[in-house]
mmCIF file of C-alpha atoms in Angstrom:
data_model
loop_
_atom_site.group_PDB
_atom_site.id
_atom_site.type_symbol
_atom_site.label_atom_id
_atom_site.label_comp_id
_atom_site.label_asym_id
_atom_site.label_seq_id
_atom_site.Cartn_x
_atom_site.Cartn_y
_atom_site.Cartn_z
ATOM 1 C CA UNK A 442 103.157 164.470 123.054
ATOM 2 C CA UNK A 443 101.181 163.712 120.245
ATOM 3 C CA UNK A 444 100.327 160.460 118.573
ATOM 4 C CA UNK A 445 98.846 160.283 115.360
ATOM 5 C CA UNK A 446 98.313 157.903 112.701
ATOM 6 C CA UNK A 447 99.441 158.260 109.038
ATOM 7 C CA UNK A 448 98.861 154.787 107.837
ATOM 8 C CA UNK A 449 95.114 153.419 105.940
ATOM 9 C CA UNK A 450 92.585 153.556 109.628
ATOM 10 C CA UNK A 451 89.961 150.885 109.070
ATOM 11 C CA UNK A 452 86.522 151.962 110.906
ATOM 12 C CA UNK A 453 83.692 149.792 111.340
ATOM 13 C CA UNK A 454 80.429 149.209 113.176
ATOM 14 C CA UNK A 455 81.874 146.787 116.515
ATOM 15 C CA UNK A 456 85.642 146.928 114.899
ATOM 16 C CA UNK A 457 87.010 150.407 115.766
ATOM 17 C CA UNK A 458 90.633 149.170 116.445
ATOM 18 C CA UNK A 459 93.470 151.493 114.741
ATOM 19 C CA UNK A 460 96.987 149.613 114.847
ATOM 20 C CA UNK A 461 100.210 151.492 114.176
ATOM 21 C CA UNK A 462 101.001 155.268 114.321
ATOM 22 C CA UNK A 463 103.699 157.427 114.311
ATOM 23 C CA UNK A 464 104.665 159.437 117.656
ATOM 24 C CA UNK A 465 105.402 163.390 116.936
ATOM 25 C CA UNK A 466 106.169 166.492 119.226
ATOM 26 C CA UNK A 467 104.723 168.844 120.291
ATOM 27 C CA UNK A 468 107.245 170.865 117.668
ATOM 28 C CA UNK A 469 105.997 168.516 115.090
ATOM 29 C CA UNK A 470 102.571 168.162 115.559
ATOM 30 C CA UNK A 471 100.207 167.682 112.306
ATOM 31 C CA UNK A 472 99.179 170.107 110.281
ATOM 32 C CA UNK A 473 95.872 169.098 110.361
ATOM 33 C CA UNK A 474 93.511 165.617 111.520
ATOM 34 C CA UNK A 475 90.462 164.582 111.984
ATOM 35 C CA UNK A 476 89.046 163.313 115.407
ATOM 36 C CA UNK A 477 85.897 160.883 115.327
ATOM 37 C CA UNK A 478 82.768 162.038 117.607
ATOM 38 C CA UNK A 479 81.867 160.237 120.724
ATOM 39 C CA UNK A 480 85.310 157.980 120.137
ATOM 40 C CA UNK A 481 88.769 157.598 121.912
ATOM 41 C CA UNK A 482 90.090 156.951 118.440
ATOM 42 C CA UNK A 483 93.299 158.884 118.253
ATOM 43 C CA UNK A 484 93.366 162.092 116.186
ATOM 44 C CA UNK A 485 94.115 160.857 112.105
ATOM 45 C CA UNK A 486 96.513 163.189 110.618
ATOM 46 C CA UNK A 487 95.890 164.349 107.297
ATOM 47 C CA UNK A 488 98.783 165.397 104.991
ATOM 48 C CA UNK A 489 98.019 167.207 101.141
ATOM 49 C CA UNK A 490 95.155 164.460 100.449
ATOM 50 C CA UNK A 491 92.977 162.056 102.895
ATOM 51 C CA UNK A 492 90.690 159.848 100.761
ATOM 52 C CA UNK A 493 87.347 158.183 102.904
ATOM 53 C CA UNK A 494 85.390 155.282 102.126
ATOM 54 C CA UNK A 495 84.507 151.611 102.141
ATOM 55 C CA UNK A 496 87.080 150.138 99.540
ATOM 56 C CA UNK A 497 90.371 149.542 101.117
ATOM 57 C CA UNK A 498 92.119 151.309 99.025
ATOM 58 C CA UNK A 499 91.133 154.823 101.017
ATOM 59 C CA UNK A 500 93.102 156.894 103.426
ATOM 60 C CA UNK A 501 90.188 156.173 106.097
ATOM 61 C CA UNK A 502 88.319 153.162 105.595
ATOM 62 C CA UNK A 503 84.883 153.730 106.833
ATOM 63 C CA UNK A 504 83.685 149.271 107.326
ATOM 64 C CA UNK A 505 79.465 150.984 106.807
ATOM 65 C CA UNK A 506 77.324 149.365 104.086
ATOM 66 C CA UNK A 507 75.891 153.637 104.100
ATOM 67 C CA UNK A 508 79.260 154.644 103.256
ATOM 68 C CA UNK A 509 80.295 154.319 99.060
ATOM 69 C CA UNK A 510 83.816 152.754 98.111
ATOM 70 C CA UNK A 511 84.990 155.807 97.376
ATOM 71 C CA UNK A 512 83.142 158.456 99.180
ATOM 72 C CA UNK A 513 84.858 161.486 99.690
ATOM 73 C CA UNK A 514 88.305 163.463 99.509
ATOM 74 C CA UNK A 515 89.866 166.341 101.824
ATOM 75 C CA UNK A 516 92.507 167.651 99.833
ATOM 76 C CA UNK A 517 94.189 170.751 100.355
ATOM 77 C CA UNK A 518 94.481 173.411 97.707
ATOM 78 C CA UNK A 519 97.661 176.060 98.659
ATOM 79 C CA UNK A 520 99.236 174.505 101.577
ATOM 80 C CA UNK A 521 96.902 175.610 104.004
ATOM 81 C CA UNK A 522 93.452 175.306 103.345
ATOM 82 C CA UNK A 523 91.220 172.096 102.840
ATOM 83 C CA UNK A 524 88.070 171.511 101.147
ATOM 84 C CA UNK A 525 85.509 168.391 101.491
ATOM 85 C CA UNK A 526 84.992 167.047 97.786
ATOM 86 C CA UNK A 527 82.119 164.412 97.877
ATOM 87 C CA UNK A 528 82.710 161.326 95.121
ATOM 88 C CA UNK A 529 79.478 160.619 93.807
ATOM 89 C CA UNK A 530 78.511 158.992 96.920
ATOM 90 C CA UNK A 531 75.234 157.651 97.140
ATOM 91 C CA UNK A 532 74.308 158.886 100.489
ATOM 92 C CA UNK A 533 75.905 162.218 100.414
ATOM 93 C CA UNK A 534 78.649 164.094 102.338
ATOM 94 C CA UNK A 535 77.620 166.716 104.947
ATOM 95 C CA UNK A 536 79.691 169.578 106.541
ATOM 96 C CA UNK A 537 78.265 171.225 109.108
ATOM 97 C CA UNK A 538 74.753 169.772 108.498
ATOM 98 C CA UNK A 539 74.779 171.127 105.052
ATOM 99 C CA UNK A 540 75.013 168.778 101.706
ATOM 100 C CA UNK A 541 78.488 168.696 100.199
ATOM 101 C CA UNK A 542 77.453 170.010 96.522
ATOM 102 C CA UNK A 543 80.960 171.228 95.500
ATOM 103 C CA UNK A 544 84.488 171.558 96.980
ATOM 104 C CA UNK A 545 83.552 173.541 100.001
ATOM 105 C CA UNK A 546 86.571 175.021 102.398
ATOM 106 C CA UNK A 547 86.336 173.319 105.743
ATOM 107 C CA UNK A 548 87.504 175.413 108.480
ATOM 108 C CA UNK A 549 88.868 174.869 111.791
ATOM 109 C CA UNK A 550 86.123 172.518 113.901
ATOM 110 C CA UNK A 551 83.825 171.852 110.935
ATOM 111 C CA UNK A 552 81.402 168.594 111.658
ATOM 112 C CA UNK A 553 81.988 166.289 108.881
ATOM 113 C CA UNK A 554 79.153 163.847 108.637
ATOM 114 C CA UNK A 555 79.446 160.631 106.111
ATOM 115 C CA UNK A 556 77.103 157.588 106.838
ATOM 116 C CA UNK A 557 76.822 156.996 110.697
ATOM 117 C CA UNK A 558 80.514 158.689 110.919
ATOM 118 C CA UNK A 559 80.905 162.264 112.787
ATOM 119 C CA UNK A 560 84.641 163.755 112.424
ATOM 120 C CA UNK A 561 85.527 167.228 113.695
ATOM 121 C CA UNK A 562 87.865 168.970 111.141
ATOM 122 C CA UNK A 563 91.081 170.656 113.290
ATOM 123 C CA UNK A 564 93.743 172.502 111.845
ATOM 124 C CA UNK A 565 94.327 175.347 114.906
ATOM 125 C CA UNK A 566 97.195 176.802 113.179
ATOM 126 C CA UNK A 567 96.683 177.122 109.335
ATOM 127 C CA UNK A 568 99.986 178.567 108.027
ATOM 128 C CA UNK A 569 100.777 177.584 104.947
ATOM 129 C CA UNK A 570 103.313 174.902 104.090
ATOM 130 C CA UNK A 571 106.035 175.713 101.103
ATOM 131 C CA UNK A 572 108.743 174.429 100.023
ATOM 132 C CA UNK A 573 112.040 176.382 100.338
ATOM 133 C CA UNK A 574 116.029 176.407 99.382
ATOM 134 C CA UNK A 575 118.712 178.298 101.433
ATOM 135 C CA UNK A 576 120.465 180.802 99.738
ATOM 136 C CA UNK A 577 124.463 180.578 100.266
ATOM 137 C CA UNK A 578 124.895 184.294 99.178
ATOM 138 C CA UNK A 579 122.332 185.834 101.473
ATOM 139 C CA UNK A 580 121.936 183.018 104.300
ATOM 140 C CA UNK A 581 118.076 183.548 103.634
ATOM 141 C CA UNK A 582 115.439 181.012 102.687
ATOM 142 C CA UNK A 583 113.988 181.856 99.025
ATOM 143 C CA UNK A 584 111.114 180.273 97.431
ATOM 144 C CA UNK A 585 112.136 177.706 94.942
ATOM 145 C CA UNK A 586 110.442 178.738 91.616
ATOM 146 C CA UNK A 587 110.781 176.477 88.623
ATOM 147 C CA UNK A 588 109.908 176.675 85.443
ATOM 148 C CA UNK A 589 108.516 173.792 82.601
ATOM 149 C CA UNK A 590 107.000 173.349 79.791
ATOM 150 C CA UNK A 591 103.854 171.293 80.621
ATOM 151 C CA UNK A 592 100.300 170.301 79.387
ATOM 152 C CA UNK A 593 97.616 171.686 80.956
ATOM 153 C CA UNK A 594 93.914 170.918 81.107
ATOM 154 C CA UNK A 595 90.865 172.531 82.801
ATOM 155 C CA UNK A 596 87.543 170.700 82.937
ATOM 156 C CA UNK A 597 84.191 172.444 83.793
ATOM 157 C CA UNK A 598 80.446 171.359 83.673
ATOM 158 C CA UNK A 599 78.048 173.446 81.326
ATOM 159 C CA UNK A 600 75.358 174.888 83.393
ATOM 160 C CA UNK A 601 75.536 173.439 86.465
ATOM 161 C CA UNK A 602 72.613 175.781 87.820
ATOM 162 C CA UNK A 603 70.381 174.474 85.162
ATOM 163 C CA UNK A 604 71.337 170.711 85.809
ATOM 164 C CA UNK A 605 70.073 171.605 89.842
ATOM 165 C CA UNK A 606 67.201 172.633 88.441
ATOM 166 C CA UNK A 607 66.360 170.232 86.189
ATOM 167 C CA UNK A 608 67.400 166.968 88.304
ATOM 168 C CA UNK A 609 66.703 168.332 92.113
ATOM 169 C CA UNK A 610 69.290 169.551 94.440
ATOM 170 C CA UNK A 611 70.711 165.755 95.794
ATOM 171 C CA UNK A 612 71.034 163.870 92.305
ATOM 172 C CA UNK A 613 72.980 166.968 90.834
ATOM 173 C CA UNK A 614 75.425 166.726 93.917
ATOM 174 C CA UNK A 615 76.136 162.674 93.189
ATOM 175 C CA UNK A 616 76.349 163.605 89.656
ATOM 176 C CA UNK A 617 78.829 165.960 90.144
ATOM 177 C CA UNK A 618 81.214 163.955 92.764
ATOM 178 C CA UNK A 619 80.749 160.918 90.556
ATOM 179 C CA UNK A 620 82.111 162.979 87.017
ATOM 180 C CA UNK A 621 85.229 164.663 89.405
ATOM 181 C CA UNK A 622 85.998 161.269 90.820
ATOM 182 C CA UNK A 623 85.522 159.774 87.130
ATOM 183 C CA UNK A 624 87.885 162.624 85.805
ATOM 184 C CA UNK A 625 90.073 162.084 88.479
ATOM 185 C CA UNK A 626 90.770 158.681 88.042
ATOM 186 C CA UNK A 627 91.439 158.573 83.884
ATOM 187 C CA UNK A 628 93.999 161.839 84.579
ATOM 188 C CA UNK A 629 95.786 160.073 87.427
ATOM 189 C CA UNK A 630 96.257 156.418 85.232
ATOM 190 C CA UNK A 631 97.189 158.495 82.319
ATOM 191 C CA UNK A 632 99.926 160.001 84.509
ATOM 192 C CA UNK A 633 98.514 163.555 84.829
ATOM 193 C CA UNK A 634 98.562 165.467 87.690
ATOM 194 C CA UNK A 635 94.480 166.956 89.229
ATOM 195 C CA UNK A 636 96.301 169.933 90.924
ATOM 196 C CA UNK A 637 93.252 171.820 92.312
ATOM 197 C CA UNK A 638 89.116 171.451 92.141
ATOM 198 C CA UNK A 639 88.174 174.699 91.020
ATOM 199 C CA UNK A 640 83.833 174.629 92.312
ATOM 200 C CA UNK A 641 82.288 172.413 89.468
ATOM 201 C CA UNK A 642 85.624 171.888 87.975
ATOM 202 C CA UNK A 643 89.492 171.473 87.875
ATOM 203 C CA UNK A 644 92.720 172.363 86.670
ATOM 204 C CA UNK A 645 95.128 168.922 85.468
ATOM 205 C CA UNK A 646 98.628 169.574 84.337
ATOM 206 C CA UNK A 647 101.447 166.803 82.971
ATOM 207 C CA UNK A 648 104.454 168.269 82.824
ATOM 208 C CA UNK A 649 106.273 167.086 79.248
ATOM 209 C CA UNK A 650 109.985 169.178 78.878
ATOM 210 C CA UNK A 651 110.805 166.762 76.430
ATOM 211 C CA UNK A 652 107.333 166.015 74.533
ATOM 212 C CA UNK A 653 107.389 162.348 75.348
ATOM 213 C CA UNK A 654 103.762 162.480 76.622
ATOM 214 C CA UNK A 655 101.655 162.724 73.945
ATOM 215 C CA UNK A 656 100.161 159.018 73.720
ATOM 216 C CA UNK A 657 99.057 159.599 77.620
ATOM 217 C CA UNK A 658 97.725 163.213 76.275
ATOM 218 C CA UNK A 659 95.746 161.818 73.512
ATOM 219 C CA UNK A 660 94.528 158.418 75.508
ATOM 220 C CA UNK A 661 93.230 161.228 78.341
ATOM 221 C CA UNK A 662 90.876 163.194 75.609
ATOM 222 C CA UNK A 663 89.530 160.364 74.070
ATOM 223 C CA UNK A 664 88.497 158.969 77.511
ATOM 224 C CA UNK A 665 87.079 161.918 78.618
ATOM 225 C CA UNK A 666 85.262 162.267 75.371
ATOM 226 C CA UNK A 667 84.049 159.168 75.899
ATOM 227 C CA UNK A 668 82.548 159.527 79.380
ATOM 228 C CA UNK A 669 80.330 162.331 77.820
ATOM 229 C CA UNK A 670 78.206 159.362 76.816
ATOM 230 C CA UNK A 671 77.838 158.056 80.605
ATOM 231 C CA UNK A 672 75.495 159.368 83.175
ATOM 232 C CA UNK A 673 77.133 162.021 83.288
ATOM 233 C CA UNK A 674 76.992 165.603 83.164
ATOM 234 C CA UNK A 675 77.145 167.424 80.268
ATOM 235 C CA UNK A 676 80.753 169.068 80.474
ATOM 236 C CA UNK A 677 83.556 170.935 78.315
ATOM 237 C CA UNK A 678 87.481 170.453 78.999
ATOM 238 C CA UNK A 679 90.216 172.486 77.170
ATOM 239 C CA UNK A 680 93.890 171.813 76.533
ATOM 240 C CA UNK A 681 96.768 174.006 76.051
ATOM 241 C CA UNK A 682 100.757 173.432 76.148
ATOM 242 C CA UNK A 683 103.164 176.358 77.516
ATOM 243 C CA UNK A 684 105.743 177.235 80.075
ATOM 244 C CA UNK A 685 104.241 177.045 83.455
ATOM 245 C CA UNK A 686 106.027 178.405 86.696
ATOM 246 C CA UNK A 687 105.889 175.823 89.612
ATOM 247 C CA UNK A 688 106.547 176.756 93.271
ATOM 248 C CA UNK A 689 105.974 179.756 95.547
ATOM 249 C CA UNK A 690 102.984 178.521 97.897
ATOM 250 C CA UNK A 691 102.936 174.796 97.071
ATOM 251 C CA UNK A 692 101.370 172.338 99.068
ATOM 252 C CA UNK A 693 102.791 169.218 100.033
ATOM 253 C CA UNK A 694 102.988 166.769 97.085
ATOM 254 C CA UNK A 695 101.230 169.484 94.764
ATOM 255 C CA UNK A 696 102.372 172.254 92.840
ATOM 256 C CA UNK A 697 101.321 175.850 92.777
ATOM 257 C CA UNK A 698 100.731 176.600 89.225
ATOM 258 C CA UNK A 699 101.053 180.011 87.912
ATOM 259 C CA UNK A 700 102.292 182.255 84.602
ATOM 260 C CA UNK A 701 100.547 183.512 81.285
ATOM 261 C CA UNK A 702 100.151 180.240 80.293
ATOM 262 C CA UNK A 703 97.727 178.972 82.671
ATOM 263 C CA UNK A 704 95.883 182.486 82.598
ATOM 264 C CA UNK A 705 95.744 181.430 79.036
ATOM 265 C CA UNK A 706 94.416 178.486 79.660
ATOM 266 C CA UNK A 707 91.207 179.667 81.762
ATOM 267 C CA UNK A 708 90.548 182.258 79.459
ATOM 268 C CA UNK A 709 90.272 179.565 76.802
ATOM 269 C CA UNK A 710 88.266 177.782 78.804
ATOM 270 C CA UNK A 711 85.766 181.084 78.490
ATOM 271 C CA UNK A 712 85.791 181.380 75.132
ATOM 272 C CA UNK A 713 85.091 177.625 74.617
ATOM 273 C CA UNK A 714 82.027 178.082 76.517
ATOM 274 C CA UNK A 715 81.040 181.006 74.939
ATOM 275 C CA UNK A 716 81.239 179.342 71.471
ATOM 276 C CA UNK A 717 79.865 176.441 72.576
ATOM 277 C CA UNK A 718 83.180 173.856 71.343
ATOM 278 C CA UNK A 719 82.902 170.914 73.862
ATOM 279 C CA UNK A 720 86.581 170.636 73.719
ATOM 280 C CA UNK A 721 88.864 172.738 72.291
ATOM 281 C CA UNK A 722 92.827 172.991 71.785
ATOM 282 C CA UNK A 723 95.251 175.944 71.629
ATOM 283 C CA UNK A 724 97.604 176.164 68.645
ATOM 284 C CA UNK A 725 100.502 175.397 71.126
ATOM 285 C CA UNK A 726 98.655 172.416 71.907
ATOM 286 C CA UNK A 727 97.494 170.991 68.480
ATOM 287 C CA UNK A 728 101.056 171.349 66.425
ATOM 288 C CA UNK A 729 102.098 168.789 68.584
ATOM 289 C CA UNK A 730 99.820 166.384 68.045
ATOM 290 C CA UNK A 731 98.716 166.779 64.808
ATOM 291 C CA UNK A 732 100.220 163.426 63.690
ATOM 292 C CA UNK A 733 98.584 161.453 66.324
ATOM 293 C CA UNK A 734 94.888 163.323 67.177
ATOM 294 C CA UNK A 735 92.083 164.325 64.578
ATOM 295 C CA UNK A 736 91.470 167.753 64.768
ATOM 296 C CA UNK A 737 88.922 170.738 63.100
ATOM 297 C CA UNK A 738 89.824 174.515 62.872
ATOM 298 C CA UNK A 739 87.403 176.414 65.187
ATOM 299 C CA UNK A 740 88.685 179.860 63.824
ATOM 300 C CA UNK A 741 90.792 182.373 65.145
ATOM 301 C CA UNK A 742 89.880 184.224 68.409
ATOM 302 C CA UNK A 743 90.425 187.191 70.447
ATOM 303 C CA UNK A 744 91.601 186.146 74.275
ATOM 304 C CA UNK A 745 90.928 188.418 76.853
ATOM 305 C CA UNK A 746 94.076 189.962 78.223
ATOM 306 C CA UNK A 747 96.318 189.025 74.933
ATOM 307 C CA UNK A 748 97.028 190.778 71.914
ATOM 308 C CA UNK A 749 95.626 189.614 68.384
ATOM 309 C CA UNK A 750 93.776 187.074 68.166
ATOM 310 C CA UNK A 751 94.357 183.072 68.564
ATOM 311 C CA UNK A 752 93.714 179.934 66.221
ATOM 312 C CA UNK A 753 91.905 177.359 68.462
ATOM 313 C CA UNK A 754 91.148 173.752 66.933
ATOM 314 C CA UNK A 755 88.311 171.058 68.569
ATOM 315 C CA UNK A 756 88.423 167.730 68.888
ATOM 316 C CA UNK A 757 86.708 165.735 65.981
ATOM 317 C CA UNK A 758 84.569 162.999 67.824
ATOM 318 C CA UNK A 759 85.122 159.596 66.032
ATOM 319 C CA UNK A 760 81.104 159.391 67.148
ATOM 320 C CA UNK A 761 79.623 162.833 67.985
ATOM 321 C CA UNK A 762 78.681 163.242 72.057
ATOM 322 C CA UNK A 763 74.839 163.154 72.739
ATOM 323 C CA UNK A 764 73.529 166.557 72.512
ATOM 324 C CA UNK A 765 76.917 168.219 71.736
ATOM 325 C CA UNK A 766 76.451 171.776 70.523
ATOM 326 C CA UNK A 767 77.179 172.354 66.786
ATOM 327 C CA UNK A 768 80.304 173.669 66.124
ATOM 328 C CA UNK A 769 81.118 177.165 64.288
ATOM 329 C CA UNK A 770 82.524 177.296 60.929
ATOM 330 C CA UNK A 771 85.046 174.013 61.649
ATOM 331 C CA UNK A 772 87.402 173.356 58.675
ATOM 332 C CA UNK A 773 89.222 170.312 58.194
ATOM 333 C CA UNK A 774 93.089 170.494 58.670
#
């Protein structure tokens, strides 16, 4: 019989009491938990997402004035495997000895290490979890595919290498967990969706069948924009609006993303980087907001993998970003 909890666990230094769980079977047993080092805590199951830190707020609430409020994130990218994402923490996140610089997988028994906290990572059987529909033709199970029309944004730091170099090895890590949790946040209150952390970056999506979103699409670039002028690093983000297929190998809570449309979309992210735009727009994207975001013509462009080429627009800065790279041939629209 297993018993683990699913509710916030509150950890402390002389206050390791957990109060609550949820009983399961050995036919239901979780998909994957934590247990805590030299501790009879019971195992704490972890479902898509397990937040850790001081503030209350977090999944596991580690009571440690060497633990930040919000620390780290496991968070599970197709169904079935997890990766450690540090927050910015001041301290640092360690698997397996080793500095958490970036999303790293954690496998089955990895040693995660945050303040004076040791968990061991377990997830013995790592099948993947999907969601399914019976079909009452065939009696089979098919995998529910849908298809919208949604917004989609990808976010990447610029020469992430470089900033190693330039900084040292541990500031560039808190650097880079503090801009994912900052991104994080402003996508999630402008109700967007941060479906995966891609190494130094991420894909967001918002789906928008009706194009009602466009105030919470606009209010999301202009924020981001505007944390390019906080400690952070320097970064580019892209956004493009198409039909997006949904389904097929999604985790719980979180949606497997796939179609020419996001393909598109990372592609773009490429070329912006290659011609130096800090944020650009798709066509697709920029028709529909033309009324309510400024926009410049960045030329048209060939996209790797798509016929012709492509009119891309960039975002026209009410107050240009520190050291933002000059823009090619932009004409007003």
């Amino acid at each position: 019989m297993w018993l683990c909890f699913t509710a916030a666990y509150d950890l402390g230094e002389g206050n390791d009491r957990i109060e609550g769980g949820n009983e399961m079977s050995e036919h239901n047993a979780p998909f994957a938990w934590l247990e805590r080092t030299g501790a009879e805590d019971l195992p704490f199951s972890i479902q898509e997402s397990c937040s850790i830190g001081r503030a209350p707020s977090n999944d596991i609430i580690l009571n440690n004035a060497n633990v930040s409020r919000h620390h780290a994130l496991l968070h599970t990218q197709d169904g079935k495997n997890f990766y450690l994402i540090d927050l910015g923490s001041k301290n640092g996140t360690y698997l397996n000895g080793r500095r958490v610089q970036q999303p790293c997988l954690v496998r089955d028994h990895g040693e995660i290490s945050i303040g004076p906290f040791c968990f061991h990572f377990r997830q013995p059987n790592k099948q993947a979890r999907t969601r399914k529909k019976t079909s009452t033709v065939a009696q089979g199970t098919l995998l529910e595919i849908k298809t919208c029309h949604c917004w989609l944004l990808v976010g990447d730091l610029v020469n992430s290498t470089l900033l190693a170099r330039q900084i040292g090895h541990d500031e560039a890590v808190q650097r880079t967990g503090d801009w994912l949790s900052t991104c994080k946040s402003l996508i999630e209150a402008n109700g967007g969706v941060l479906n995966k952390f891609l190494g130094d970056g991420f894909i967001a999506y918002w789906p928008d069948p009706e194009l009602q979103r466009q105030n919470q699409i606009v209010n999301v670039l202009e924020q981001l924009n505007q944390a390019r002028n906080a400690d952070h690093p320097a970064f580019r983000i892209i956004l493009h609006f198409g039909e997006v297929s949904m389904g097929g190998g999604a985790s719980l809570g979180e949606e497997n993303l796939c179609g020419q449309e996001v393909i598109f979309a990372f592609r773009m992210e490429k070329l912006a980087g290659s011609l130096g735009i800090p944020c650009m727009i798709s066509e697709a994207a920029q028709s529909r907001l033309t009324a309510t975001m400024p926009t410049l013509e960045a030329g048209r462009h060939p996209v790797s993998g798509f016929d012709g080429e492509h009119l891309f627009f960039h975002y026209h800065f009410a107050v240009e970003p520190q050291e933002a790279p000059s823009m090619p041939h932009a004409h007003a629209n």
